[in-house]
Tab-separated table of N, CA and C in Angstrom:
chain	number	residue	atom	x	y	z
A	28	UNK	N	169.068	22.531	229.464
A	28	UNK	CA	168.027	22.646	230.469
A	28	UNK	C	168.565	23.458	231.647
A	29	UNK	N	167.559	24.334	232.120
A	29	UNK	CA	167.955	25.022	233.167
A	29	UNK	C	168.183	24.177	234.615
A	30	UNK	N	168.700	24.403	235.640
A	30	UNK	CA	169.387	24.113	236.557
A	30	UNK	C	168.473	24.667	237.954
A	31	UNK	N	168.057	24.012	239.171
A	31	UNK	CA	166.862	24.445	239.925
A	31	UNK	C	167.327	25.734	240.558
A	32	UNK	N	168.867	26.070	240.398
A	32	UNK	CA	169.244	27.494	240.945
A	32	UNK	C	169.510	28.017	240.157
A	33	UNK	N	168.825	28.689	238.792
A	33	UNK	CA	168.219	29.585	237.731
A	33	UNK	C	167.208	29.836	238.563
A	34	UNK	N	167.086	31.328	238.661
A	34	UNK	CA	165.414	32.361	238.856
A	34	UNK	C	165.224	32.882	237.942
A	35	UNK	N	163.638	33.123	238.118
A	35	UNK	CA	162.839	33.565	237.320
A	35	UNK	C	163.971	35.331	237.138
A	36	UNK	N	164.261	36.051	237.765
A	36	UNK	CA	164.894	36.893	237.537
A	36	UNK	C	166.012	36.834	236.626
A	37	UNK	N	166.950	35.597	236.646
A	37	UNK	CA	168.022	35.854	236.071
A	37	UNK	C	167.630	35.726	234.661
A	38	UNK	N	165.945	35.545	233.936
A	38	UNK	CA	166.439	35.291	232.239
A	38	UNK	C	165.202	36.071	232.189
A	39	UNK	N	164.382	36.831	232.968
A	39	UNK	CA	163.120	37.756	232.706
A	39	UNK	C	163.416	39.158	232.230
A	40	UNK	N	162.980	39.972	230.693
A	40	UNK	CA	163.570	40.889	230.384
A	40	UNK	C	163.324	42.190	231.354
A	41	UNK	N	163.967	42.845	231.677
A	41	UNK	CA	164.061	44.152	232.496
A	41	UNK	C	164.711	45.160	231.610
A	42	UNK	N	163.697	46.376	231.953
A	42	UNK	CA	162.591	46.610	233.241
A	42	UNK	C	161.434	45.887	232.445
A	43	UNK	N	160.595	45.380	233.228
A	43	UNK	CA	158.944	45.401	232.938
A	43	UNK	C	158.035	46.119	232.734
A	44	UNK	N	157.910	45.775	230.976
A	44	UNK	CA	157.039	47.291	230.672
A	44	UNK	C	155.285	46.641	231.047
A	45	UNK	N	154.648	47.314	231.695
A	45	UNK	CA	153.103	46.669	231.769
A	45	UNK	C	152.292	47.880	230.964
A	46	UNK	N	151.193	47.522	230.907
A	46	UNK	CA	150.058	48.501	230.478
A	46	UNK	C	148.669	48.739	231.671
A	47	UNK	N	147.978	49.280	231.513
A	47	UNK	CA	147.148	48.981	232.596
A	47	UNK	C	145.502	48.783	231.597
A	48	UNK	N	144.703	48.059	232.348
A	48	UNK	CA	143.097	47.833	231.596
A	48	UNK	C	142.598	48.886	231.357
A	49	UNK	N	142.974	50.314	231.342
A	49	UNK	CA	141.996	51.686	230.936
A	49	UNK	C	142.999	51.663	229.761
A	50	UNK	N	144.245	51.273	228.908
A	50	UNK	CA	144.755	51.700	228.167
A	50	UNK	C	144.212	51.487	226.736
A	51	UNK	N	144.916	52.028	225.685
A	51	UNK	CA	144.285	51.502	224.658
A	51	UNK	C	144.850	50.482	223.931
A	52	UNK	N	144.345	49.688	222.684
A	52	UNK	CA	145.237	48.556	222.338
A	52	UNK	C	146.430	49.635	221.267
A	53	UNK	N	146.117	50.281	220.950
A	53	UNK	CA	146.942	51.538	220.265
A	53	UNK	C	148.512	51.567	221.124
A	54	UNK	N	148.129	51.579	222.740
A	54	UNK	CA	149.242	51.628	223.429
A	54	UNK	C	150.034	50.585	223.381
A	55	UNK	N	149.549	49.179	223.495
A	55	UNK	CA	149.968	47.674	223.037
A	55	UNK	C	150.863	48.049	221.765
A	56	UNK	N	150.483	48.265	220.492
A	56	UNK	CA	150.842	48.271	219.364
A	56	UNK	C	151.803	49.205	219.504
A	57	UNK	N	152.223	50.168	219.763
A	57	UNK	CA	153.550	51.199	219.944
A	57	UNK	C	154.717	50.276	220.789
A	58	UNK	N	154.115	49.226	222.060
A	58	UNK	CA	154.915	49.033	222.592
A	58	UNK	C	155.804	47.884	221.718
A	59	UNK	N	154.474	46.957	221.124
A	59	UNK	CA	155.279	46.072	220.571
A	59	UNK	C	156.159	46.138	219.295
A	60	UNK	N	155.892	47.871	218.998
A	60	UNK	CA	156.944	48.105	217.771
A	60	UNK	C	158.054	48.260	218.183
A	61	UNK	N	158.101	48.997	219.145
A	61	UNK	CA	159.517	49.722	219.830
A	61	UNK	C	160.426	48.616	220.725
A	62	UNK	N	159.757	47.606	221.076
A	62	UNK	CA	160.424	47.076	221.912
A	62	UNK	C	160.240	45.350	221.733
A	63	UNK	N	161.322	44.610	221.531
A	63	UNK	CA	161.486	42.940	221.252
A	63	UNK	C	161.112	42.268	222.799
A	64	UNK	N	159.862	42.486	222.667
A	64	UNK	CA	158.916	41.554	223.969
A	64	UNK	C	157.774	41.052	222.882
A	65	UNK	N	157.351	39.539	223.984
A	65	UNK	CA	156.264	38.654	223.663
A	65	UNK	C	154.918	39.768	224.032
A	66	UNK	N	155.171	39.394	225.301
A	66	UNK	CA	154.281	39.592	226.023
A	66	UNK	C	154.120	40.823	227.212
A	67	UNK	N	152.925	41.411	227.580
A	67	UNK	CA	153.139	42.941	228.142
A	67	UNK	C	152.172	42.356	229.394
A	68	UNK	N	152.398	42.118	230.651
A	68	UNK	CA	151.723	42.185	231.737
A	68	UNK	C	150.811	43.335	231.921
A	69	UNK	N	149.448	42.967	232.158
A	69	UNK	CA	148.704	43.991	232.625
A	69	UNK	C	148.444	44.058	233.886
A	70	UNK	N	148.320	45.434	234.477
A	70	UNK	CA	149.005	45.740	236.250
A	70	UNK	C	147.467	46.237	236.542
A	71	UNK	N	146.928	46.344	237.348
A	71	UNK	CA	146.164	47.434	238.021
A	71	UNK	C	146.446	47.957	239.649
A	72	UNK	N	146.463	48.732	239.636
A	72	UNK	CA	147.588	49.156	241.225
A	72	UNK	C	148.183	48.470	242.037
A	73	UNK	N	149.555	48.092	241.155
A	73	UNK	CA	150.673	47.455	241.084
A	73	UNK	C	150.164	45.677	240.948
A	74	UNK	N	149.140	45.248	241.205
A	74	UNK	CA	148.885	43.658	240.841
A	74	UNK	C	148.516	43.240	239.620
A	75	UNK	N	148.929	42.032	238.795
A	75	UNK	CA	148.711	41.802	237.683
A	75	UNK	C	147.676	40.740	237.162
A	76	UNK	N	146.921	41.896	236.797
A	76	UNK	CA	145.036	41.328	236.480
A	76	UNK	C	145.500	40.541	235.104
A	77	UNK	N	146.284	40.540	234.367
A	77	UNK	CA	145.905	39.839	232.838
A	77	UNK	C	147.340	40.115	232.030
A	78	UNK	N	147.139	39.865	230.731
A	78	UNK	CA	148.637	39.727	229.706
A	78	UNK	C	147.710	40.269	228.184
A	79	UNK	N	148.412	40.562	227.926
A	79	UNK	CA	148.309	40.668	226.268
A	79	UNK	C	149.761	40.293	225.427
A	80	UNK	N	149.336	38.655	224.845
A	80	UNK	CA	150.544	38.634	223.827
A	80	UNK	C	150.654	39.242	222.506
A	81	UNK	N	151.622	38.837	221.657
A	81	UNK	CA	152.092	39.231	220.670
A	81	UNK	C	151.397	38.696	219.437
A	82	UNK	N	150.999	37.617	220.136
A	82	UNK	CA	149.943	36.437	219.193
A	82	UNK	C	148.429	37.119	219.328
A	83	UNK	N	148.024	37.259	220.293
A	83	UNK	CA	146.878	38.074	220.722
A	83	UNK	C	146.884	39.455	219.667
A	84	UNK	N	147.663	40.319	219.910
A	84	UNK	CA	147.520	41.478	219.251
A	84	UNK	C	147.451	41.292	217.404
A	85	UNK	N	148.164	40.376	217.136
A	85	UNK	CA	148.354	39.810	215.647
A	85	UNK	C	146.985	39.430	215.359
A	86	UNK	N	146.915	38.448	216.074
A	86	UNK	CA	145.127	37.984	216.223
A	86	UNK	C	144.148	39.221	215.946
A	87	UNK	N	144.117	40.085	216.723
A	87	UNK	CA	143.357	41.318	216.635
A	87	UNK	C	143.093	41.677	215.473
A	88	UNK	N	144.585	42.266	215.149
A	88	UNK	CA	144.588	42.887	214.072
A	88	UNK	C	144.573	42.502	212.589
A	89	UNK	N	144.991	41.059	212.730
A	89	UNK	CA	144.683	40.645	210.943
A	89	UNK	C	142.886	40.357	210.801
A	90	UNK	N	142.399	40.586	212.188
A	90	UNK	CA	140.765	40.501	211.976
A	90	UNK	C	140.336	41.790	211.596
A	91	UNK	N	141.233	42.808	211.701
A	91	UNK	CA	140.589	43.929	211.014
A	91	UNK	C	141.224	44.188	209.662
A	92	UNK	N	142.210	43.564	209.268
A	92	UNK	CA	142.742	43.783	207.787
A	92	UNK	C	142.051	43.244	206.911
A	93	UNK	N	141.116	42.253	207.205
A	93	UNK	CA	140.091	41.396	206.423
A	93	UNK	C	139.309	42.210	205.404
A	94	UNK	N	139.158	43.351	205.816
A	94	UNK	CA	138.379	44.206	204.513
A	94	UNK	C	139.299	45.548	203.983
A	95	UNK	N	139.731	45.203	202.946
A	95	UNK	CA	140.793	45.939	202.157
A	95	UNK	C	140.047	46.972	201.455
A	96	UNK	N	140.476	48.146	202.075
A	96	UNK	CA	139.886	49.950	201.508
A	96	UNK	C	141.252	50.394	201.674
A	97	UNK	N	141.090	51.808	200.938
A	97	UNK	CA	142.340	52.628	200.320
A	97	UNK	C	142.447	53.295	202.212
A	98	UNK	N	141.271	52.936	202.833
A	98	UNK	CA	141.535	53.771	204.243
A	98	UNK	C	141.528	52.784	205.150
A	99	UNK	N	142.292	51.539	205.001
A	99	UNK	CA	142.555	50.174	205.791
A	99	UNK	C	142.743	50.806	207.136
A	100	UNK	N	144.192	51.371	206.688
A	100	UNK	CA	144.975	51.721	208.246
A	100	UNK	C	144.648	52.393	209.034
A	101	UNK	N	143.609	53.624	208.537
A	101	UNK	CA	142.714	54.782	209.072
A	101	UNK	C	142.059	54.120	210.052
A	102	UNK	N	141.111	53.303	209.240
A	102	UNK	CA	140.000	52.314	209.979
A	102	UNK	C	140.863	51.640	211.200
A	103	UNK	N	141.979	50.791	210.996
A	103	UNK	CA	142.676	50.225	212.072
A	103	UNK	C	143.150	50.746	213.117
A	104	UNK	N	143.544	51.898	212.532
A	104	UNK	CA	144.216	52.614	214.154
A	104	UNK	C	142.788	53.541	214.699
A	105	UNK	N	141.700	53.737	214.054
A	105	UNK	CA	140.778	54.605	215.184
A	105	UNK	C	140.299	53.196	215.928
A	106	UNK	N	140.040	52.013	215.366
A	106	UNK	CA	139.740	50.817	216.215
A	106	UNK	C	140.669	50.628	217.522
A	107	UNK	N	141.916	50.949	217.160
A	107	UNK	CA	142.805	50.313	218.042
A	107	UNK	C	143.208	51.313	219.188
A	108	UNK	N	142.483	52.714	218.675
A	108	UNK	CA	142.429	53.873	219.922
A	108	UNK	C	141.403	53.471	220.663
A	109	UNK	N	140.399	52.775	220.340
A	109	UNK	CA	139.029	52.806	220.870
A	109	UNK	C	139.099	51.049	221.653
A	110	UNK	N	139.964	50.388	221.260
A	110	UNK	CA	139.441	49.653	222.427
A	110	UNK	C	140.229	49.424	223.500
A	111	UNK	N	139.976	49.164	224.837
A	111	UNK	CA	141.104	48.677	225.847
A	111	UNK	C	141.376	47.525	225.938
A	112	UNK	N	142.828	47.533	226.659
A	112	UNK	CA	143.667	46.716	227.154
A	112	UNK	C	142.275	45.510	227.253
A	113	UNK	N	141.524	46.233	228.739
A	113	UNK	CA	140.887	44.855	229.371
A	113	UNK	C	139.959	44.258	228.687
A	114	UNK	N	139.496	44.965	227.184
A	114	UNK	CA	138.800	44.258	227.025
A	114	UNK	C	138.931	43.351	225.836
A	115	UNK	N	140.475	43.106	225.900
A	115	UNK	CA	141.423	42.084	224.877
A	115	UNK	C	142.144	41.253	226.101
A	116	UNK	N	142.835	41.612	227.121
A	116	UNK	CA	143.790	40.538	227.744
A	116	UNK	C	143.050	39.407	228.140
A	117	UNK	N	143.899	38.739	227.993
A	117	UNK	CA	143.567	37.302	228.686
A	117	UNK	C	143.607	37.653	230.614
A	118	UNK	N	142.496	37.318	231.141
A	118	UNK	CA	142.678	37.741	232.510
A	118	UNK	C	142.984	36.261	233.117
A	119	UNK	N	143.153	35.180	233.086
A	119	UNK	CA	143.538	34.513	234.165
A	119	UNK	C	145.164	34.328	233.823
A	120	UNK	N	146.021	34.597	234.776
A	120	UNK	CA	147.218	34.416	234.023
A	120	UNK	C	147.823	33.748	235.847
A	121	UNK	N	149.248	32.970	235.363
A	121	UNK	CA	149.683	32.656	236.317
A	121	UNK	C	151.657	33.439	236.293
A	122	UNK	N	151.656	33.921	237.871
A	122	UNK	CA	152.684	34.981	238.147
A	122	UNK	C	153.417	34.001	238.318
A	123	UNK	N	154.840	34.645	238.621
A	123	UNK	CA	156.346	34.591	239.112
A	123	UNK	C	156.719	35.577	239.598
A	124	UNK	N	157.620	35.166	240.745
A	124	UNK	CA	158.529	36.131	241.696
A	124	UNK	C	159.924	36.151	241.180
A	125	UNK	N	160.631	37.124	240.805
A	125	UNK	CA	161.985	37.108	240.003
A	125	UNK	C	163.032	36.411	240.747
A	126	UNK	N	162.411	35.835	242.274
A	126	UNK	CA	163.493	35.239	243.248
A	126	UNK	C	163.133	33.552	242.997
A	127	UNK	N	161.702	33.338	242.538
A	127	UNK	CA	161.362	31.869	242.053
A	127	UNK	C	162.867	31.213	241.495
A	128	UNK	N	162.829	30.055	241.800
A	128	UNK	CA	163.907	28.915	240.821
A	128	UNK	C	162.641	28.466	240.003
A	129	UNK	N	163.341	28.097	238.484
A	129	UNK	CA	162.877	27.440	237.990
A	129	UNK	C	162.905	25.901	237.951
């Protein structure tokens, strides 16, 4: 168990990659290939309106694998250009300051 002088900084991965609500979920899906994160904070000039997890995006997407054609993936990625961030994140989310103790 952590100790009340652990911060939120000392075990939060850096840097913080965010996305913003005009992006696409296409952008989500690149990030979560390239990079071993849960979860991607969504920012809108610099404050953070919402999250998209890893569970979320999985969620998404095995709802579009549901109908199996020779052009599955075709179909999946023009879906996943076409919709945004905001209109997948979860918007009520609760912050931390990297100086917080846990």
């Amino acid at each position: 168990m952590k100790d009340k002088t652990t911060t939120v900084g000392q075990i939060m991965s850096t840097p913080v990659i965010t996305v913003s609500p005009d992006d696409t979920m296409s952008k989500v899906q690149d990030i979560f290939r390239m990079n071993n994160i849960h979860h991607i904070p969504v920012a809108d000039k610099g404050k953070v309106v919402g999250i998209i997890s890893k569970s979320d995006y999985f969620r998404l997407l095995h709802g579009f694998t549901l109908f199996r054609t020779e052009k599955s993936n075709e179909y999946n990625d023009a879906i996943m250009r076409s919709l945004l961030v905001g209109e997948v994140m979860t918007k009520q989310v609760a912050t931390l300051n990297p100086e917080d103790s846990l």
